[in-house]
PDB file of C-alpha atoms in Angstrom:
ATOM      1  CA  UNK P  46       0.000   0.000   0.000  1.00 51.00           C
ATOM      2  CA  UNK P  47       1.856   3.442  -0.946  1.00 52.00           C
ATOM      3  CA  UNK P  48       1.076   6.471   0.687  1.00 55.00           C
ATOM      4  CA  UNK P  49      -1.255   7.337  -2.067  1.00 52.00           C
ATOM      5  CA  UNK P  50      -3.171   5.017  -2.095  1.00 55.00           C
ATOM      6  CA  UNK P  51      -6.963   5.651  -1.015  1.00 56.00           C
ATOM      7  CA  UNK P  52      -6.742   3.330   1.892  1.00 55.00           C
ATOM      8  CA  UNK P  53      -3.823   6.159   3.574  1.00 55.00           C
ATOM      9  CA  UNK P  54      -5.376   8.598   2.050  1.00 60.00           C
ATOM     10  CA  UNK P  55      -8.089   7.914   4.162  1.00 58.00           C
ATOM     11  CA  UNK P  56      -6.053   6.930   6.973  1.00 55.00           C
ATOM     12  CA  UNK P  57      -4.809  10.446   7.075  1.00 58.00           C
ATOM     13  CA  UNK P  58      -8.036  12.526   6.776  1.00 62.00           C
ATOM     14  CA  UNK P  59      -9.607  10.500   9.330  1.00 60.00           C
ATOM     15  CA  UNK P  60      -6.730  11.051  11.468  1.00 60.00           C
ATOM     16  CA  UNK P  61      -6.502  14.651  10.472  1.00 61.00           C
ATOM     17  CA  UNK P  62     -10.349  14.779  11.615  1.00 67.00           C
ATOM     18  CA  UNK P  63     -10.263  12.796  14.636  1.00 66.00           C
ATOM     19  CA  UNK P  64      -6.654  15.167  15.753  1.00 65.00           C
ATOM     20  CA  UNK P  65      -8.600  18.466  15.734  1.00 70.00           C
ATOM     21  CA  UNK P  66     -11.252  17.030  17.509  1.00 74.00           C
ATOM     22  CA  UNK P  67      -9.132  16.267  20.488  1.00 74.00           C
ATOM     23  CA  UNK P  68      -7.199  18.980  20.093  1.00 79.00           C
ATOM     24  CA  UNK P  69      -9.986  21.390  20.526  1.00 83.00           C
ATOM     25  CA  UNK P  70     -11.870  19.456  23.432  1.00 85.00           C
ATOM     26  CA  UNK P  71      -8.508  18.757  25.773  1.00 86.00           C
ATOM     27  CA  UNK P  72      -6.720  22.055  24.961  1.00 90.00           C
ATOM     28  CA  UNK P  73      -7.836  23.458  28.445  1.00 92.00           C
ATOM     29  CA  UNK P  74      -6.027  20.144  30.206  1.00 91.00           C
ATOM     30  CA  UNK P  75      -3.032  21.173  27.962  1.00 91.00           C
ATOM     31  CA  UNK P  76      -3.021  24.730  29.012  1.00 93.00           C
ATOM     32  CA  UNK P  77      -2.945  23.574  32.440  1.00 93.00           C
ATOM     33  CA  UNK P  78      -0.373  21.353  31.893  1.00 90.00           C
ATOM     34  CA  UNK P  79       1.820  23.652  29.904  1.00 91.00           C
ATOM     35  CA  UNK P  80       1.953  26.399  32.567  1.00 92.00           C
ATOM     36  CA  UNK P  81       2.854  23.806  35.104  1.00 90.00           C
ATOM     37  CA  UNK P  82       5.702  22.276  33.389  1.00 89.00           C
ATOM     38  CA  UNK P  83       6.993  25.963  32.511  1.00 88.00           C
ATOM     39  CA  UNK P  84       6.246  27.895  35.267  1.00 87.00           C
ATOM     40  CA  UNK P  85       8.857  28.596  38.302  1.00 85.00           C
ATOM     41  CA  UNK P  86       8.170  25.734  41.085  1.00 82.00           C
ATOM     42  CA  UNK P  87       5.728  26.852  43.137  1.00 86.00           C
ATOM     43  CA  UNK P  88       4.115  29.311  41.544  1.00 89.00           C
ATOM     44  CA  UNK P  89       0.306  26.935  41.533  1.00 90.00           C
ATOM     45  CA  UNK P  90      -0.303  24.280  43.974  1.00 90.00           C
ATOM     46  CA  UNK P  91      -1.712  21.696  41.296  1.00 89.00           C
ATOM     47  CA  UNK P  92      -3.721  21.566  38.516  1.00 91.00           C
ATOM     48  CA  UNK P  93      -6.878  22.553  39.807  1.00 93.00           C
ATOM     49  CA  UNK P  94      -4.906  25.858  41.855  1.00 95.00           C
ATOM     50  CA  UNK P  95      -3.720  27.012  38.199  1.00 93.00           C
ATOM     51  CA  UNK P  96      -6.948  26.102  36.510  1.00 95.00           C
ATOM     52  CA  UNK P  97      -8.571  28.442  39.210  1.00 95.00           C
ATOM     53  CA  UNK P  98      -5.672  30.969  38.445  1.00 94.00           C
ATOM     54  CA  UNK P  99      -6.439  30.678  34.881  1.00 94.00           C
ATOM     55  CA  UNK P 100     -10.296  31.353  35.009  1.00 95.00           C
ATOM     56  CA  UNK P 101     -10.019  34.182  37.789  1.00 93.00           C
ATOM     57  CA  UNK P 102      -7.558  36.454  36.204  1.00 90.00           C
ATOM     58  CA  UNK P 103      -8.000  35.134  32.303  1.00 90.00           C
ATOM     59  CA  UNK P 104     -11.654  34.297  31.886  1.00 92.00           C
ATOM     60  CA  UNK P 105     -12.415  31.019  30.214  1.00 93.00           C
ATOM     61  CA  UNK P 106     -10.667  32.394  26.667  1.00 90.00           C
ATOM     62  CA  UNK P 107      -7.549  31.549  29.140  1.00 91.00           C
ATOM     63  CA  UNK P 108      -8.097  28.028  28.748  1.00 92.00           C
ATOM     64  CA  UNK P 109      -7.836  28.553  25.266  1.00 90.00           C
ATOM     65  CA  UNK P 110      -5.368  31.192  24.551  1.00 87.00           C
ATOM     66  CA  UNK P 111      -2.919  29.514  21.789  1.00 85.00           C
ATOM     67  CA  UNK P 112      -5.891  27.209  20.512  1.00 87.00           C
ATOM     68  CA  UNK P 113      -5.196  27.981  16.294  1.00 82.00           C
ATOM     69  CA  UNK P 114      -1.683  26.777  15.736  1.00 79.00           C
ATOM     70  CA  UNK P 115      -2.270  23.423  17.482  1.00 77.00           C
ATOM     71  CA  UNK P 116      -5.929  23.186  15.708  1.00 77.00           C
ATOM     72  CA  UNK P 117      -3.685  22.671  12.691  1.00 75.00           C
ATOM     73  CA  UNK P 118      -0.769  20.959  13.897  1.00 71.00           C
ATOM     74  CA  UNK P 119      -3.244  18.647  15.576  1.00 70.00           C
ATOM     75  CA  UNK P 120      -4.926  17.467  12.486  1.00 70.00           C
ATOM     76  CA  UNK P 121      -2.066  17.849  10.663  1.00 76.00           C
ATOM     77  CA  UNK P 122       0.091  15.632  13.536  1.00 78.00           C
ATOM     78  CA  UNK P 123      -2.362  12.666  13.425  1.00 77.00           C
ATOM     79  CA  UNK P 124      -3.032  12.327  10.125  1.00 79.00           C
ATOM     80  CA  UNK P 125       0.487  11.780   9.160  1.00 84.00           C
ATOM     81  CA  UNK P 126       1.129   9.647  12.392  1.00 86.00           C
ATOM     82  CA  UNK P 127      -1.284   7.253  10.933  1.00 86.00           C
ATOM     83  CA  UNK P 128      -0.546   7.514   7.659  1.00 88.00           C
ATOM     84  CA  UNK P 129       3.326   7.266   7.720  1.00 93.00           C
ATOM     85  CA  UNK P 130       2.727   4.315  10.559  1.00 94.00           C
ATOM     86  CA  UNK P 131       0.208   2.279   8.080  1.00 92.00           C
ATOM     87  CA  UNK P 132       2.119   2.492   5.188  1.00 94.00           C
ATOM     88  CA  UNK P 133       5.844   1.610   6.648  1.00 96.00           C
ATOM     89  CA  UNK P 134       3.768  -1.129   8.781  1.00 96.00           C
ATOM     90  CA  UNK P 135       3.198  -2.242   4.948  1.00 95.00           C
ATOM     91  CA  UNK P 136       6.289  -2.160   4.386  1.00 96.00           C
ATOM     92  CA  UNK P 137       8.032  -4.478   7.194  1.00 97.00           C
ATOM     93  CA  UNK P 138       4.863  -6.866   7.167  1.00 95.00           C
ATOM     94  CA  UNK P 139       4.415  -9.760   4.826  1.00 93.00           C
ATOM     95  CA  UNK P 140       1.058 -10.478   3.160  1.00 91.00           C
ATOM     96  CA  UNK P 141      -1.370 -11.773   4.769  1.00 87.00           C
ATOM     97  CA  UNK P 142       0.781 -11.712   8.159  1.00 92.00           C
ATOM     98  CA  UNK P 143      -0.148 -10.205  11.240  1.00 92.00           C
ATOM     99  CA  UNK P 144       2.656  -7.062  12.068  1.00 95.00           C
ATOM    100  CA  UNK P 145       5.029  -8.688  14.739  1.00 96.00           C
ATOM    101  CA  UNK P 146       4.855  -6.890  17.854  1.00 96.00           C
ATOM    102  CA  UNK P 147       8.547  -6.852  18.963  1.00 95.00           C
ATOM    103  CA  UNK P 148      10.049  -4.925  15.947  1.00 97.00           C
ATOM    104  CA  UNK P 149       6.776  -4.104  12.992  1.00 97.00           C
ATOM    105  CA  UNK P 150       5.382  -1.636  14.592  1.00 97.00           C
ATOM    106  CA  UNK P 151       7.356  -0.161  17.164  1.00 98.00           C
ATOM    107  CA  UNK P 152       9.609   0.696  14.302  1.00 98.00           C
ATOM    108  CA  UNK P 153       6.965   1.598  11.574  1.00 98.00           C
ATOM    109  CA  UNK P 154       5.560   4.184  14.938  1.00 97.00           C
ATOM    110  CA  UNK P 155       8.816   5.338  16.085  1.00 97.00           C
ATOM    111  CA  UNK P 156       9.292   6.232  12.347  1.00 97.00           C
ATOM    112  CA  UNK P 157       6.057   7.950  11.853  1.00 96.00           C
ATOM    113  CA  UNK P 158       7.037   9.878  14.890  1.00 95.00           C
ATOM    114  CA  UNK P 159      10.685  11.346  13.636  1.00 97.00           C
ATOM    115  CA  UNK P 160       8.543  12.645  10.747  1.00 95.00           C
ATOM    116  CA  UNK P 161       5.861  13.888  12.143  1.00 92.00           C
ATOM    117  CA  UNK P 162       8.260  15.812  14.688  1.00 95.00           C
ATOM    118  CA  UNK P 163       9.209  18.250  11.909  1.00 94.00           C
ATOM    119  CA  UNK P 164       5.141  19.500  11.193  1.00 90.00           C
ATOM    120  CA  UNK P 165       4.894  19.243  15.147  1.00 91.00           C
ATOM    121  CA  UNK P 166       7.172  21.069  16.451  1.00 94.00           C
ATOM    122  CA  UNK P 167       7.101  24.371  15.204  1.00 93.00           C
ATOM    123  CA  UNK P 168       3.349  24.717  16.284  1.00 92.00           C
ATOM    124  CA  UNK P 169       4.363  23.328  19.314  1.00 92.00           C
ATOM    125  CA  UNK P 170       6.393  26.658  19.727  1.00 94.00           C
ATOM    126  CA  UNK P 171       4.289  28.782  18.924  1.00 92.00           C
ATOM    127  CA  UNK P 172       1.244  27.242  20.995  1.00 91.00           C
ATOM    128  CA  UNK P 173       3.162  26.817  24.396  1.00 91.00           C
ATOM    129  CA  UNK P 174       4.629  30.383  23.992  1.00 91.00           C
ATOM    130  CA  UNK P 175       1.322  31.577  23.980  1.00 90.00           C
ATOM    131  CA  UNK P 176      -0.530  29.385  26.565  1.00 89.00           C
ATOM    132  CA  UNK P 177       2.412  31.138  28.565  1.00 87.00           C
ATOM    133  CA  UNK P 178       1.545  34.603  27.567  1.00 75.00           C
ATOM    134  CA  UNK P 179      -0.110  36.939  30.034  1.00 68.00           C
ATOM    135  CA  UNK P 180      -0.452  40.373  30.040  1.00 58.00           C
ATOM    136  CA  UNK P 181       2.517  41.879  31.256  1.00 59.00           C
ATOM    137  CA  UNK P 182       5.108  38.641  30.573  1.00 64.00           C
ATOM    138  CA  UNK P 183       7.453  38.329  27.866  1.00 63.00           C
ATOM    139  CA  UNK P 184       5.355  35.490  26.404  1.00 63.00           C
ATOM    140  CA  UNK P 185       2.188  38.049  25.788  1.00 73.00           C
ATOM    141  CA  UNK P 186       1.160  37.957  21.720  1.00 80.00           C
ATOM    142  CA  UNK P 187      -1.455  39.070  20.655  1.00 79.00           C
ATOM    143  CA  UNK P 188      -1.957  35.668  18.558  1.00 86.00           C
ATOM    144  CA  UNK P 189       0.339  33.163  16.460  1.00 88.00           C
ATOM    145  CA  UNK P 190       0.910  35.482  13.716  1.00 89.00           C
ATOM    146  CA  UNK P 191       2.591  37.880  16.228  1.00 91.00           C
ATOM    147  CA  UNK P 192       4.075  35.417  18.276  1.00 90.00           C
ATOM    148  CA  UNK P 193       6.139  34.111  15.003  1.00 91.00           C
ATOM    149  CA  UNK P 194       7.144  37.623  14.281  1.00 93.00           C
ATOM    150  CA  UNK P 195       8.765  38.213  17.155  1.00 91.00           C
ATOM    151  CA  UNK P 196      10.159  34.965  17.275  1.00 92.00           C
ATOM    152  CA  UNK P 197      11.573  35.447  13.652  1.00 94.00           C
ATOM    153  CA  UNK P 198      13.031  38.730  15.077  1.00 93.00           C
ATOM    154  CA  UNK P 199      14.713  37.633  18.259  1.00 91.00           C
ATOM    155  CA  UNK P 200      16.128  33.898  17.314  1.00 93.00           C
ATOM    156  CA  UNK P 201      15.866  33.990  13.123  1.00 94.00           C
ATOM    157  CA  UNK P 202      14.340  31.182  11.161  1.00 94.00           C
ATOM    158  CA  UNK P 203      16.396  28.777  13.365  1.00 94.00           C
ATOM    159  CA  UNK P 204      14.003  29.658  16.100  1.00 95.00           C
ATOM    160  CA  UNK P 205      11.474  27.950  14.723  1.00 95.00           C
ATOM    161  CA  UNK P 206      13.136  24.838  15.230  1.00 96.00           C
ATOM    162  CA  UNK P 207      13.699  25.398  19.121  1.00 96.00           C
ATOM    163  CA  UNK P 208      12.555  22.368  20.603  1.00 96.00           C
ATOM    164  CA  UNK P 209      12.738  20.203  18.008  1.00 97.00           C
ATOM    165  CA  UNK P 210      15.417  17.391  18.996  1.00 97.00           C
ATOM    166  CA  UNK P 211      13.306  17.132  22.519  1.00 97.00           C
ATOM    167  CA  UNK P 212      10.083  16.537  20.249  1.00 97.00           C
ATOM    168  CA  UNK P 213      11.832  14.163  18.153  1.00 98.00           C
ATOM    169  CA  UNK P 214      12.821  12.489  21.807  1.00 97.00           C
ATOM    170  CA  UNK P 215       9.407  12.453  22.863  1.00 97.00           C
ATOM    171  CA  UNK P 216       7.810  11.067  19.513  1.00 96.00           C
ATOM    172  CA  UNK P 217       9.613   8.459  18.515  1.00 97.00           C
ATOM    173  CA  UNK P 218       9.895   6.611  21.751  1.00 97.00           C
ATOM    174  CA  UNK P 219       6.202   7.674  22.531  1.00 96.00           C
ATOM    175  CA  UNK P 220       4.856   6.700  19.463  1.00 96.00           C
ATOM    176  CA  UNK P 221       6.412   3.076  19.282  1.00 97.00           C
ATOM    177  CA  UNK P 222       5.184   2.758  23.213  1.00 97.00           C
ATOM    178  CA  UNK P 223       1.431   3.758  22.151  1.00 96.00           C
ATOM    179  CA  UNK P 224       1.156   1.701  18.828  1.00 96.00           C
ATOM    180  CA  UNK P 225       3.154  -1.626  20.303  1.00 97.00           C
ATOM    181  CA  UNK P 226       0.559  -1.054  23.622  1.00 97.00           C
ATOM    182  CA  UNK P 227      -2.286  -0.575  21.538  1.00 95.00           C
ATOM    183  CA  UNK P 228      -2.075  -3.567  19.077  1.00 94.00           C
ATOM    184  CA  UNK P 229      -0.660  -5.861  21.965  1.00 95.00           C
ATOM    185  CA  UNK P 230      -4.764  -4.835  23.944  1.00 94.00           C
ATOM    186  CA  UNK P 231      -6.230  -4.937  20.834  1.00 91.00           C
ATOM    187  CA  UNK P 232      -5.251  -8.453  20.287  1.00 90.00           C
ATOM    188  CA  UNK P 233      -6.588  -9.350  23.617  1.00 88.00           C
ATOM    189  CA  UNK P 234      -9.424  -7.140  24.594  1.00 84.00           C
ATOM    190  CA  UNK P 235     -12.513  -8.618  23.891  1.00 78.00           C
ATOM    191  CA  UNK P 236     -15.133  -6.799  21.080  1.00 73.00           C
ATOM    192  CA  UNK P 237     -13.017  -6.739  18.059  1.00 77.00           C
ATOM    193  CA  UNK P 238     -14.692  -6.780  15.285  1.00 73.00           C
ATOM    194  CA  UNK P 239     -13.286 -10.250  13.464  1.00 69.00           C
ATOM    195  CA  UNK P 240     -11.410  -9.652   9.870  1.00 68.00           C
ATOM    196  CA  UNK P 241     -13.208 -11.781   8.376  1.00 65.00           C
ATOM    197  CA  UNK P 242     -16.352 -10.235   9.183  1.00 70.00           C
ATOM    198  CA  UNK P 243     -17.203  -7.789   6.098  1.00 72.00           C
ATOM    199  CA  UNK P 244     -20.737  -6.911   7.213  1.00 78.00           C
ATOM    200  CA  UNK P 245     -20.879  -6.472  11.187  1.00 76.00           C
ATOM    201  CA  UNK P 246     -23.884  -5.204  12.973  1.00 81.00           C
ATOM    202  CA  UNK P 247     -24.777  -2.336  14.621  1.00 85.00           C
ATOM    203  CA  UNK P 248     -23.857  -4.103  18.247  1.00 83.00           C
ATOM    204  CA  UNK P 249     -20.755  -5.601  16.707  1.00 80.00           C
ATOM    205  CA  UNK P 250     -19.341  -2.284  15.577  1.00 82.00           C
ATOM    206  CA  UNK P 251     -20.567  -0.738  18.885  1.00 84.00           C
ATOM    207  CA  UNK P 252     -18.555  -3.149  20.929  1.00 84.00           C
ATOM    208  CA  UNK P 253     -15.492  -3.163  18.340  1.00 83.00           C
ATOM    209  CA  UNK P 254     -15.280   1.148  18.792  1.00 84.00           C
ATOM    210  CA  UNK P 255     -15.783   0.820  22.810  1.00 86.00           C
ATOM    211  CA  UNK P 256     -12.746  -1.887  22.823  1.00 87.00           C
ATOM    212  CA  UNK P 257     -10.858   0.383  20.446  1.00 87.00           C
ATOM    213  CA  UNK P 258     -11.303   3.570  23.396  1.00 86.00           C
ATOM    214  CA  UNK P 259     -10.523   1.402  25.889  1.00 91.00           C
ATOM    215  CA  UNK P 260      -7.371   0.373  24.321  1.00 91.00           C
ATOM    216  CA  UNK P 261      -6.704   3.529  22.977  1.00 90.00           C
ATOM    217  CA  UNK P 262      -7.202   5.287  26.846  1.00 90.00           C
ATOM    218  CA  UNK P 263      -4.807   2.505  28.013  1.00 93.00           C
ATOM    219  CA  UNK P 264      -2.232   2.755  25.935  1.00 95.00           C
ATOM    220  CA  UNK P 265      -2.085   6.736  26.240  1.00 92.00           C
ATOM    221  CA  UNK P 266      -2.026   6.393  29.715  1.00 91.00           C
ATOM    222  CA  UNK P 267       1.224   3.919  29.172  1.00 94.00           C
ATOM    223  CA  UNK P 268       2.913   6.538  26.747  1.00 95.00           C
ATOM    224  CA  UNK P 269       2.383   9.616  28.116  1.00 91.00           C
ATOM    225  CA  UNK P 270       3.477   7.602  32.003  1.00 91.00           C
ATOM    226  CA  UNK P 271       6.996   6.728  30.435  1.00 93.00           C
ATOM    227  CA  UNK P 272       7.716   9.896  28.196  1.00 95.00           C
ATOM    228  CA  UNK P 273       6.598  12.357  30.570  1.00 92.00           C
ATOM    229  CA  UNK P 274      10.223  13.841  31.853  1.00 92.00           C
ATOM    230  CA  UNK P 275      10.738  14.520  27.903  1.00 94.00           C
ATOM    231  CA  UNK P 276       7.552  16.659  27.464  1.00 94.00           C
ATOM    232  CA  UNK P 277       8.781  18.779  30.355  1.00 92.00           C
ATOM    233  CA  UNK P 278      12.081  18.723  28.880  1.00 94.00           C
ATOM    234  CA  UNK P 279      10.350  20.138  25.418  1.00 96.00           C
ATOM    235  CA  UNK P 280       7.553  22.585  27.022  1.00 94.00           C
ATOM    236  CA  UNK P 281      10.637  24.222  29.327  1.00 94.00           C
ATOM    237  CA  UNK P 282      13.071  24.591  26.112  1.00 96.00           C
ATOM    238  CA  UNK P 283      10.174  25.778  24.033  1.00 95.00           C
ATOM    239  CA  UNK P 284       9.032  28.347  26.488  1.00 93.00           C
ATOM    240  CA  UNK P 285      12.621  29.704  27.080  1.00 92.00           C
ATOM    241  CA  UNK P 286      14.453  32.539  25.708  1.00 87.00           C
ATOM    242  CA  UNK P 287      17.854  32.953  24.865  1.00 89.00           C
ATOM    243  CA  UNK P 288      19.995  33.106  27.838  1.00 90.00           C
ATOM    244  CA  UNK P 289      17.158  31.750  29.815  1.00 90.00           C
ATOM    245  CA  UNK P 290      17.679  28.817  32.592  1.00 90.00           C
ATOM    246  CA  UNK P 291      15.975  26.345  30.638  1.00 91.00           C
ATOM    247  CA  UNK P 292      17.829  27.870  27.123  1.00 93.00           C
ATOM    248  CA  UNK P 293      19.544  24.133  27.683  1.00 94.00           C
ATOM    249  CA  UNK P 294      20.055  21.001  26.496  1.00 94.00           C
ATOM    250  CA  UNK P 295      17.343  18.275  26.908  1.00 95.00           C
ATOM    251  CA  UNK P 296      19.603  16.497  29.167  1.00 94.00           C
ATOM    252  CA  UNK P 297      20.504  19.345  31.392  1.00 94.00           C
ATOM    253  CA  UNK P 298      17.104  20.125  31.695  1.00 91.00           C
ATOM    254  CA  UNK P 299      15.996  17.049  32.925  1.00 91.00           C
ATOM    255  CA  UNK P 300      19.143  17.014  35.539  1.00 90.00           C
ATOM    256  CA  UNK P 301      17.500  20.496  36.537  1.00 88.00           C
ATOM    257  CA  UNK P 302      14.132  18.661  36.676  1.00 86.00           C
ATOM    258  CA  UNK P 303      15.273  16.224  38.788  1.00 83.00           C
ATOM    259  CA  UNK P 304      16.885  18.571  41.138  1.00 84.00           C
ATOM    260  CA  UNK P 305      13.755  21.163  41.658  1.00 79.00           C
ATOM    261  CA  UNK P 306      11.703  18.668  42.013  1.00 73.00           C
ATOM    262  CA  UNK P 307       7.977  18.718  40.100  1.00 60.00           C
ATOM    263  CA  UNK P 308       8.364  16.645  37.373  1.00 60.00           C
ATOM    264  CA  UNK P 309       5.318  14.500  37.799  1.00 53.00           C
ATOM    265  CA  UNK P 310       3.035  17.663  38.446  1.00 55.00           C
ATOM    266  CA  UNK P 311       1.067  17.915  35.310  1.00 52.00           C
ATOM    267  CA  UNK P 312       0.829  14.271  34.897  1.00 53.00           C
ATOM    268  CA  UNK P 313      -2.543  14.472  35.917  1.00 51.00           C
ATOM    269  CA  UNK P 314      -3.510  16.881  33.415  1.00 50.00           C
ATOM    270  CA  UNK P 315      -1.723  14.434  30.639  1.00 49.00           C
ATOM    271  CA  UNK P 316      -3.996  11.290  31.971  1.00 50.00           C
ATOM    272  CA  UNK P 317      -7.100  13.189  31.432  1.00 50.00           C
ATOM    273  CA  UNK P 318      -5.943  13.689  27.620  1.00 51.00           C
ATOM    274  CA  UNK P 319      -4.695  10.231  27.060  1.00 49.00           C
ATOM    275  CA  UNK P 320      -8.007   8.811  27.980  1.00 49.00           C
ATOM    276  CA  UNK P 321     -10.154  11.284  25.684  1.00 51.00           C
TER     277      UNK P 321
END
């Protein structure tokens, strides 16, 4: 199956689809989670102190500041996960084989995550600068077109690829976790619809689509558990400025993590997400 073929090209619009959906009904948990990873320790006492923060000084537009550039990097982020991750599970599967879970598709998803890193970062940027920005704070823009201007004019083009080795860390691991997870429970969860069933009924697809949440929840849960330290890691370098404390290395910042403490705080916030 090449990538053009209507099978991925479906795989990516429904991805594309399904991305902006749950981009635009867990952005609030992300705010949350953003300003916790990137604020100075101590500054909320959880997530539901800096949602409470958020909502008394910001309004509920707060919750959404930032909401456009990851509305398309969303869509744009899971429609090539799944479309780079069908087709190069094509490609390391034989006909008529199911994908081996110990090298298939961790590879063909830790692939699909080094590329999709390149689209994803760069909206990353400019979406946790902005969840950042209050009135008053060196993150404040007015939206994403201003925030890339002044990013273009303080770091240059290369600015736009702050963060990107740390997303590349984050992806590729985190994909290959979330696929290998997901196919493993799908194999063993009960409700799947069977292959060879071309016409399943109404209950039958009801039970296969509550066994593919289920696994889905699961496996996010798994992912986001183990590749946590690397968000923070991402969200702190993305958020920084030149000269900054966090204008580091990935793996100074997570010594620094590990040293102040707080790493775990917006896991929380992360769970909620995984299991939309």
């Amino acid at each position: 199956m090449g990538l053009g073929s209507p099978e991925s090209t479906t795989n990516a619009l429904s991805g594309g689809v399904a991305g902006a959906a749950n981009i635009f009904t867990g952005f609030p948990f992300d705010t949350v989670k953003v300003r916790l990873q990137a604020s100075p320790r101590g500054t909320y006492a959880g997530p539901i102190d800096c949602t409470r923060s958020i909502l008394k000084y910001e309004g509920v537009r707060g919750l959404y500041r930032g909401l456009a550039a990851p509305l398309v990097g969303g869509a744009l982020e899971t429609g090539i996960s799944y479309a780079v991750y069908t087709y190069t599970l094509g490609q390391l599967t034989a006909p008529g084989e199911l994908p081996s879970l110990t090298f298939a598709v961790p590879a063909a998803a830790g692939v699909a995550g080094v590329i999709l890193s390149f689209v994803l970062s760069p909206f990353e940027l400019v979406k946790c600068r902005l969840q950042m920005g209050t009135r008053g704070t060196p993150h404040y823009h007015s939206g994403p077109r201003q925030c890339l201007q002044h990013l273009l004019k303080t770091e240059g083009a290369l600015g736009l690829t702050r963060g990107l080795k740390a997303t590349i860390a984050r992806e590729a691991p985190g994909n290959a976790i979330f696929f290998t997870v997901y196919e493993t429970l799908r194999r063993s969860f009960p409700g799947k619809t069977a292959p060879d069933n071309p016409n399943p009924s109404l209950w039958e697809l009801a039970k296969d689509s509550a066994s593919a949440v289920g696994c889905g929840g699961l496996a996010g849960t798994i992912m986001w558990s183990a590749v946590l330290p690397l968000d923070v890691a991402k969200t702190r370098i993305q958020t920084a400025y030149p000269g900054s404390v966090n204008d580091i290395g990935i793996w100074q910042n997570l010594q620094l993590m590990y040293w102040q403490g707080g790493t775990w705080d917006s896991i929380f916030d992360h769970q909620i997400r995984s299991a939309e």
